[in-house]
Amino acid sequence: MVVSSQSMKRQLKKLLVANRGEIALRIIRSARLFGLRTVAVFSEVDAMSAHVAAADEAILIGPAEPANSYLDISKIIAAARQSGADAIHPGYGFLSERAEFARAAAEAGIVFVGPRPEVMAALGDKVAARRIAAEAGVPVVPGIETGEVSAAREFAERADYPILVKAAAGGGGRGMRVVGESAQLESALEAASHEAAAAFGDGRIFIEKYLARPRHIEVQILGDEDGGVVALGERECSIQRRHQKIVEESPAPGLSASMRTKMIDAALSLARAANYTNAGTVEFLVEGDNFYFLEVNARLQVEHPVTEMRFGIDLVCEQLRIASGGHVPKSLAPRGASIECRINAEDPEHDFRPATGSVLHLSVPSGPCVRFDSHLAVGAEVTPWYDGLIGKLICFGADREEARRRMVNALDEFALLGVTNNAAYLRDVVASEQFRDAKLSTHFVEEFFAGWHPADADITAALIAAAMTADGAFGEDRQAAGAPRPGAVNRSPWESLKNFELWGSRR
Amino acid sequence: MVVSSQSMKRQLKKLLVANRGEIALRIIRSARLFGLRTVAVFSEVDAMSAHVAAADEAILIGPAEPANSYLDISKIIAAARQSGADAIHPGYGFLSERAEFARAAAEAGIVFVGPRPEVMAALGDKVAARRIAAEAGVPVVPGIETGEVSAAREFAERADYPILVKAAAGGGGRGMRVVGESAQLESALEAASHEAAAAFGDGRIFIEKYLARPRHIEVQILGDEDGGVVALGERECSIQRRHQKIVEESPAPGLSASMRTKMIDAALSLARAANYTNAGTVEFLVEGDNFYFLEVNARLQVEHPVTEMRFGIDLVCEQLRIASGGHVPKSLAPRGASIECRINAEDPEHDFRPATGSVLHLSVPSGPCVRFDSHLAVGAEVTPWYDGLIGKLICFGADREEARRRMVNALDEFALLGVTNNAAYLRDVVASEQFRDAKLSTHFVEEFFAGWHPADADITAALIAAAMTADGAFGEDRQAAGAPRPGAVNRSPWESLKNFELWGSRR
Amino acid sequence: MKLKRAGDPREFDVELISRDGAVVRVRVGREEIAAEFAPSATGGGTLTINGRRYPIFGVRRKDSILVAAGPASFEFKLAETSLRRRARGLVAPEIIAPMPGKVLRVLVKDGDLVESGQPLVVIEAMKMETTLAAESAAVVKRVRVEAGQMVDHGAVLIELSPAPASSAAVSALRVS
Amino acid sequence: MKLKRAGDPREFDVELISRDGAVVRVRVGREEIAAEFAPSATGGGTLTINGRRYPIFGVRRKDSILVAAGPASFEFKLAETSLRRRARGLVAPEIIAPMPGKVLRVLVKDGDLVESGQPLVVIEAMKMETTLAAESAAVVKRVRVEAGQMVDHGAVLIELSPAPASSAAVSALRVS
């Protein structure tokens, strides 16, 4: 089918993208392809970032602080009104799973690219979602729907420690605590509730039996207004740090055809039970031959490209078609295998501590079956204000091993200077025996890559490079040296280290 | 199947890539994926270019002049010996279709990634190739196999002008002349022969009836040592300037299923008749419901990515597998549509005159279904010594219109400063009604884009940008201003044009 | 300032009037245009001219300005500099190499009277032959190159003087 | 020169001995290494160390060097500068913000005696809470921040002095 806003039940004209970074850029591209004008919103610190330049219009909505910009529903609705946008795409994170945002858009007569508000509300509440899943006959993890201390203790004794304390409004591992023994229980409940309240303005928590060594496998679904529902295969997302995915792939290695069918059927019946529309993801925990409903992400996922690569489909265009009243595609045949690595501004040598800075040098892999979704470019700033995801590297292959080797090579071609990042860490993960042999569980990182450090050979190469750099082989960071414009002269302590003449080939 | 050099009849270890630019880089990437060590060769002016950095080893083989470097068989064989390479990939252009190169490799005990020398010799000679095709029952254009003046005149009278004078050893439109009337005949024969002799060291020419408004459609084939042959669909390559393709796509728009089948069958029988091995392309001219054999390109084509995008295959890996004694893939199912635009260092406003320079600014499109194969980066030099192809932009879509629109958007994201190029021209071509409606023939460029100039709106925007630039908004070209290293100070005539203070946000 | 671009007969008169925050006021010819400019982190920026946005980037050189507006790139020279060569009624009394390359054939010699469109010299670059011809009648004053020689972009290949009873313009023009 | 990298106890002693064409001779610790360097057009280059190639790039800053070796990137500081803070037997008598962010909670006050591993302050950046704790016993000399305050990378959050009968090192350490 031709991607186009033409000949749709509702012909959209202008889309406001209520997000930033790589996903805003990626949505703008597909919206343009779909024939829509695009409106970017941005905070003061993002004025010069890529999504602002990419859109047809851009509106400043506030200061860096998310609460007063990207999380401010009224400002975003106002921006949509001001620009005459007839649709809003929330991306992921920020307001993407806030039912009240979808509701506010609807009240303003603006199409929200996502499920209906009431569906978002129901699925966004993990406790309610558990109920819907159970009623739809989807297996759920044993647990109780309260964080009340005595009930929690009673459940924990019965189900046996460790147990998992989760925020009803949670997401991204926030407000989540594993409790190994009763001594920790009360403080864990308190801490989780506190973090949940701070993060989501909703301190409700609930409790589930903690699965020892599960895999995280999710199913991509699409639903349309006329009840059409389709599943686009699964994604394996077991490799996580701090409860956040860093490597995802499709298909899930070694998943039996029967398991896959069962999980896809479960996802579809859940989608039907919830009257789900637009794109969503049903997440499961898998242990042995059992799978349990984890949650529904009622939005586009960060890792959606691994599905796009296998199915040859543009999920954002599908979202826009559905939002225009169009139908889900007839179920498509996937092909090959794909893997995504999330390049984060963080320090893998120090518990993935967030990093910031401005990009001084960037080398991006390319070529056949390699895709890099990013808003980065030399000169771009990574600020402390927002999520540390700065790029997604996706590789396709005829099979998993081909995709894996392509990813190793692609990461070897990647270089980013100025912002500490996890590229070398991801490279070692994907190149490892354990990943090659798909020894996958949500504990993969702790089991195999705890205390990771770069190889000594790499450090030696870096030291030689450092000596050459000190000697002026590659020039100064003019900004850092305090020379905003070309033409200024630097003073540098390194000059004093030079022990011989400049050489010609130096640039 | 897993891409791997393992478990092959011949297990290759190290591949020398006898080429430069984007194709050398692209081959190195797939060779690494296939598990081979890679050796780059380079001329003095290419010492700092991307393919040299990408390979595991790099060997200087001579001065810029191709005759003494990339076209010097003995130097390349010596480099292979020196590095212990057990295979050579010729890429396209340069020595890729020289049977004596393949023979020299064989004599040195090195696997040549391509057809057998005798097959290359037969197909490389367009006259011989015509015979093979005719004998295989493939329709050929009416013509005579000599450039002898009286015979030529006799044929021309009989077949009626215009006729086409072609070099038996030709390629890329060189040594080719269209003759519209008998007065031009003799000089055309002389000129073509001269150009052919100069270009290929072989002045033999032959003559064909000139088809008025043909389309150029070609079929991708793969053949293995055990007689396995497969065709991977067709490519439409009608959009050409100076007899060189600039836009290619697959599938060929509006090509009937029966025509496609006939052409693919013709290509396969030709491949079998020629005992063809490895990757090759059978080119046809199509007029109405008739198709005529044009030539066989016994090598990887520039435009091979449009096939890769539709079939989800890596043709260079397939070449390496076949060269290792492996088999062609079982025939694969294509999906969607893909388009390639060739970004050349040339001036579309002046008969596509070649351009040179160094890259001062580069902005490359990315995102879903967009691929950019290029050796360019800021700082890279485009010299007058080699072909002007500096990048290939390939877009995929669920159908042609989706791919076309993606290409327009991708080209809108492209920017290259420092080397005059045809990106804006290609953008207008792909965005045009005539391309959208697939009014395709090899005269597309002359018919619809003769005397092309950038839109006045673009020029106005450029003039405003120029005024800002003169004012120092974007800084100097430090190299051009004669300051090889950061820290140097510029003198510039533009300073005198400034009529107000620098402003803060300027970078 | 007055700007020229190669092969475009027009002379562009453009002046930056003011820049107040994002608003850039520019005079192009007689028209005054108010555009909006949003700098991007990468050093360029986005120029908005009545609702349409152009990603732009520019580089200053000694005697030219390079700018990109989307995929279109331009080289502007100060009209003054492009006028420098004016001499004795000839716009361009020299045949200039339009690109670096190798001189394949020189088709005239000193003193030859050449006619409009007559091929003068053939150079090769990037596998393509380019023939430079006279745009109108002239006399070959001096041939400065010989076959086989490498020449750089802008190199003077042939000097021309006005043809008797002719002061028509002469300049490099490609014929295929 | 002597270089340190954050969180790596080692001090690296490296000296560029000579560069003769492509050959770069460097002393790393006691070992002398001969590497080959091929500059690339993009400003960086390829470093070959006994047969293995690393794409490298480097940037000098006032008091640090940033280098990339393939996908691995490093920030080295001159050991001297990292020693500056040595004072009264404490390696780092200050709790430093490891990243720019917002102070969520301050868990101690001036004069408190803190034990090894005791949380001192919680800051938030990029949606994540990071708790900074004492690595060993110390006395809180001065709390320099309060909850809600934004702090920049490297900002001093808390000053510490040695615990009575203890000169053990104190430094920022993250506990989850």
PDB file of N, CA, C and O in Angstrom, chain A residues 32-56:
ATOM      1  N   ARG A  32       6.481  13.197   7.390  1.00  0.00           N
ATOM      2  CA  ARG A  32       6.682  13.872   6.097  1.00  0.00           C
ATOM      3  C   ARG A  32       6.413  12.887   4.967  1.00  0.00           C
ATOM      4  O   ARG A  32       5.748  13.207   3.987  1.00  0.00           O
ATOM      5  N   LEU A  33       6.908  11.677   5.147  1.00  0.00           N
ATOM      6  CA  LEU A  33       6.681  10.640   4.132  1.00  0.00           C
ATOM      7  C   LEU A  33       5.185  10.398   3.959  1.00  0.00           C
ATOM      8  O   LEU A  33       4.694  10.205   2.846  1.00  0.00           O
ATOM      9  N   PHE A  34       4.472  10.463   5.051  1.00  0.00           N
ATOM     10  CA  PHE A  34       3.023  10.215   5.039  1.00  0.00           C
ATOM     11  C   PHE A  34       2.280  11.419   4.475  1.00  0.00           C
ATOM     12  O   PHE A  34       1.074  11.350   4.250  1.00  0.00           O
ATOM     13  N   GLY A  35       3.000  12.511   4.243  1.00  0.00           N
ATOM     14  CA  GLY A  35       2.392  13.677   3.612  1.00  0.00           C
ATOM     15  C   GLY A  35       1.911  14.744   4.576  1.00  0.00           C
ATOM     16  O   GLY A  35       1.102  15.603   4.203  1.00  0.00           O
ATOM     17  N   LEU A  36       2.377  14.692   5.806  1.00  0.00           N
ATOM     18  CA  LEU A  36       1.947  15.681   6.802  1.00  0.00           C
ATOM     19  C   LEU A  36       2.990  16.778   6.979  1.00  0.00           C
ATOM     20  O   LEU A  36       4.182  16.526   6.847  1.00  0.00           O
ATOM     21  N   ARG A  37       2.512  17.981   7.284  1.00  0.00           N
ATOM     22  CA  ARG A  37       3.432  19.004   7.772  1.00  0.00           C
ATOM     23  C   ARG A  37       3.751  18.669   9.218  1.00  0.00           C
ATOM     24  O   ARG A  37       2.957  18.042   9.919  1.00  0.00           O
ATOM     25  N   THR A  38       4.929  19.062   9.682  1.00  0.00           N
ATOM     26  CA  THR A  38       5.343  18.648  11.014  1.00  0.00           C
ATOM     27  C   THR A  38       5.671  19.852  11.896  1.00  0.00           C
ATOM     28  O   THR A  38       6.197  20.854  11.423  1.00  0.00           O
ATOM     29  N   VAL A  39       5.332  19.723  13.172  1.00  0.00           N
ATOM     30  CA  VAL A  39       5.612  20.762  14.152  1.00  0.00           C
ATOM     31  C   VAL A  39       6.437  20.157  15.281  1.00  0.00           C
ATOM     32  O   VAL A  39       6.032  19.158  15.876  1.00  0.00           O
ATOM     33  N   ALA A  40       7.609  20.732  15.527  1.00  0.00           N
ATOM     34  CA  ALA A  40       8.432  20.295  16.656  1.00  0.00           C
ATOM     35  C   ALA A  40       8.174  21.208  17.833  1.00  0.00           C
ATOM     36  O   ALA A  40       7.853  22.381  17.660  1.00  0.00           O
ATOM     37  N   VAL A  41       8.263  20.666  19.045  1.00  0.00           N
ATOM     38  CA  VAL A  41       8.278  21.503  20.240  1.00  0.00           C
ATOM     39  C   VAL A  41       9.630  21.299  20.894  1.00  0.00           C
ATOM     40  O   VAL A  41      10.251  20.245  20.743  1.00  0.00           O
ATOM     41  N   PHE A  42      10.102  22.338  21.568  1.00  0.00           N
ATOM     42  CA  PHE A  42      11.432  22.199  22.166  1.00  0.00           C
ATOM     43  C   PHE A  42      11.580  23.066  23.406  1.00  0.00           C
ATOM     44  O   PHE A  42      10.908  24.084  23.557  1.00  0.00           O
ATOM     45  N   SER A  43      12.457  22.624  24.299  1.00  0.00           N
ATOM     46  CA  SER A  43      12.779  23.404  25.488  1.00  0.00           C
ATOM     47  C   SER A  43      13.978  24.291  25.162  1.00  0.00           C
ATOM     48  O   SER A  43      14.654  24.097  24.155  1.00  0.00           O
ATOM     49  N   GLU A  44      14.247  25.239  26.039  1.00  0.00           N
ATOM     50  CA  GLU A  44      15.330  26.205  25.777  1.00  0.00           C
ATOM     51  C   GLU A  44      16.654  25.521  25.458  1.00  0.00           C
ATOM     52  O   GLU A  44      17.362  25.928  24.545  1.00  0.00           O
ATOM     53  N   VAL A  45      16.987  24.442  26.177  1.00  0.00           N
ATOM     54  CA  VAL A  45      18.295  23.807  25.934  1.00  0.00           C
ATOM     55  C   VAL A  45      18.319  22.995  24.636  1.00  0.00           C
ATOM     56  O   VAL A  45      19.374  22.577  24.184  1.00  0.00           O
ATOM     57  N   ASP A  46      17.139  22.766  24.049  1.00  0.00           N
ATOM     58  CA  ASP A  46      17.083  21.979  22.811  1.00  0.00           C
ATOM     59  C   ASP A  46      16.938  22.840  21.559  1.00  0.00           C
ATOM     60  O   ASP A  46      16.748  22.313  20.463  1.00  0.00           O
ATOM     61  N   ALA A  47      17.036  24.158  21.744  1.00  0.00           N
ATOM     62  CA  ALA A  47      16.759  25.065  20.612  1.00  0.00           C
ATOM     63  C   ALA A  47      17.575  24.700  19.374  1.00  0.00           C
ATOM     64  O   ALA A  47      17.101  24.822  18.246  1.00  0.00           O
ATOM     65  N   MET A  48      18.798  24.214  19.573  1.00  0.00           N
ATOM     66  CA  MET A  48      19.653  23.948  18.418  1.00  0.00           C
ATOM     67  C   MET A  48      19.729  22.466  18.059  1.00  0.00           C
ATOM     68  O   MET A  48      20.581  22.057  17.290  1.00  0.00           O
ATOM     69  N   SER A  49      18.816  21.656  18.599  1.00  0.00           N
ATOM     70  CA  SER A  49      18.954  20.225  18.335  1.00  0.00           C
ATOM     71  C   SER A  49      18.214  19.805  17.067  1.00  0.00           C
ATOM     72  O   SER A  49      17.417  20.547  16.502  1.00  0.00           O
ATOM     73  N   ALA A  50      18.518  18.601  16.628  1.00  0.00           N
ATOM     74  CA  ALA A  50      18.163  18.152  15.277  1.00  0.00           C
ATOM     75  C   ALA A  50      16.659  18.133  15.008  1.00  0.00           C
ATOM     76  O   ALA A  50      16.227  18.487  13.914  1.00  0.00           O
ATOM     77  N   HIS A  51      15.852  17.733  15.984  1.00  0.00           N
ATOM     78  CA  HIS A  51      14.421  17.609  15.683  1.00  0.00           C
ATOM     79  C   HIS A  51      13.809  18.980  15.386  1.00  0.00           C
ATOM     80  O   HIS A  51      12.864  19.088  14.601  1.00  0.00           O
ATOM     81  N   VAL A  52      14.390  20.020  15.985  1.00  0.00           N
ATOM     82  CA  VAL A  52      13.891  21.383  15.737  1.00  0.00           C
ATOM     83  C   VAL A  52      14.163  21.785  14.286  1.00  0.00           C
ATOM     84  O   VAL A  52      13.310  22.327  13.591  1.00  0.00           O
ATOM     85  N   ALA A  53      15.363  21.464  13.821  1.00  0.00           N
ATOM     86  CA  ALA A  53      15.736  21.816  12.447  1.00  0.00           C
ATOM     87  C   ALA A  53      14.971  20.979  11.434  1.00  0.00           C
ATOM     88  O   ALA A  53      14.678  21.438  10.328  1.00  0.00           O
ATOM     89  N   ALA A  54      14.618  19.756  11.819  1.00  0.00           N
ATOM     90  CA  ALA A  54      14.013  18.838  10.846  1.00  0.00           C
ATOM     91  C   ALA A  54      12.541  19.154  10.562  1.00  0.00           C
ATOM     92  O   ALA A  54      12.045  18.890   9.475  1.00  0.00           O
ATOM     93  N   ALA A  55      11.853  19.738  11.530  1.00  0.00           N
ATOM     94  CA  ALA A  55      10.411  19.954  11.388  1.00  0.00           C
ATOM     95  C   ALA A  55      10.119  21.150  10.481  1.00  0.00           C
ATOM     96  O   ALA A  55      10.991  21.967  10.212  1.00  0.00           O
ATOM     97  N   ASP A  56       8.872  21.225  10.004  1.00  0.00           N
ATOM     98  CA  ASP A  56       8.465  22.371   9.189  1.00  0.00           C
ATOM     99  C   ASP A  56       8.248  23.612  10.043  1.00  0.00           C
ATOM    100  O   ASP A  56       8.394  24.736   9.582  1.00  0.00           O
TER     101      ASP A  56
END
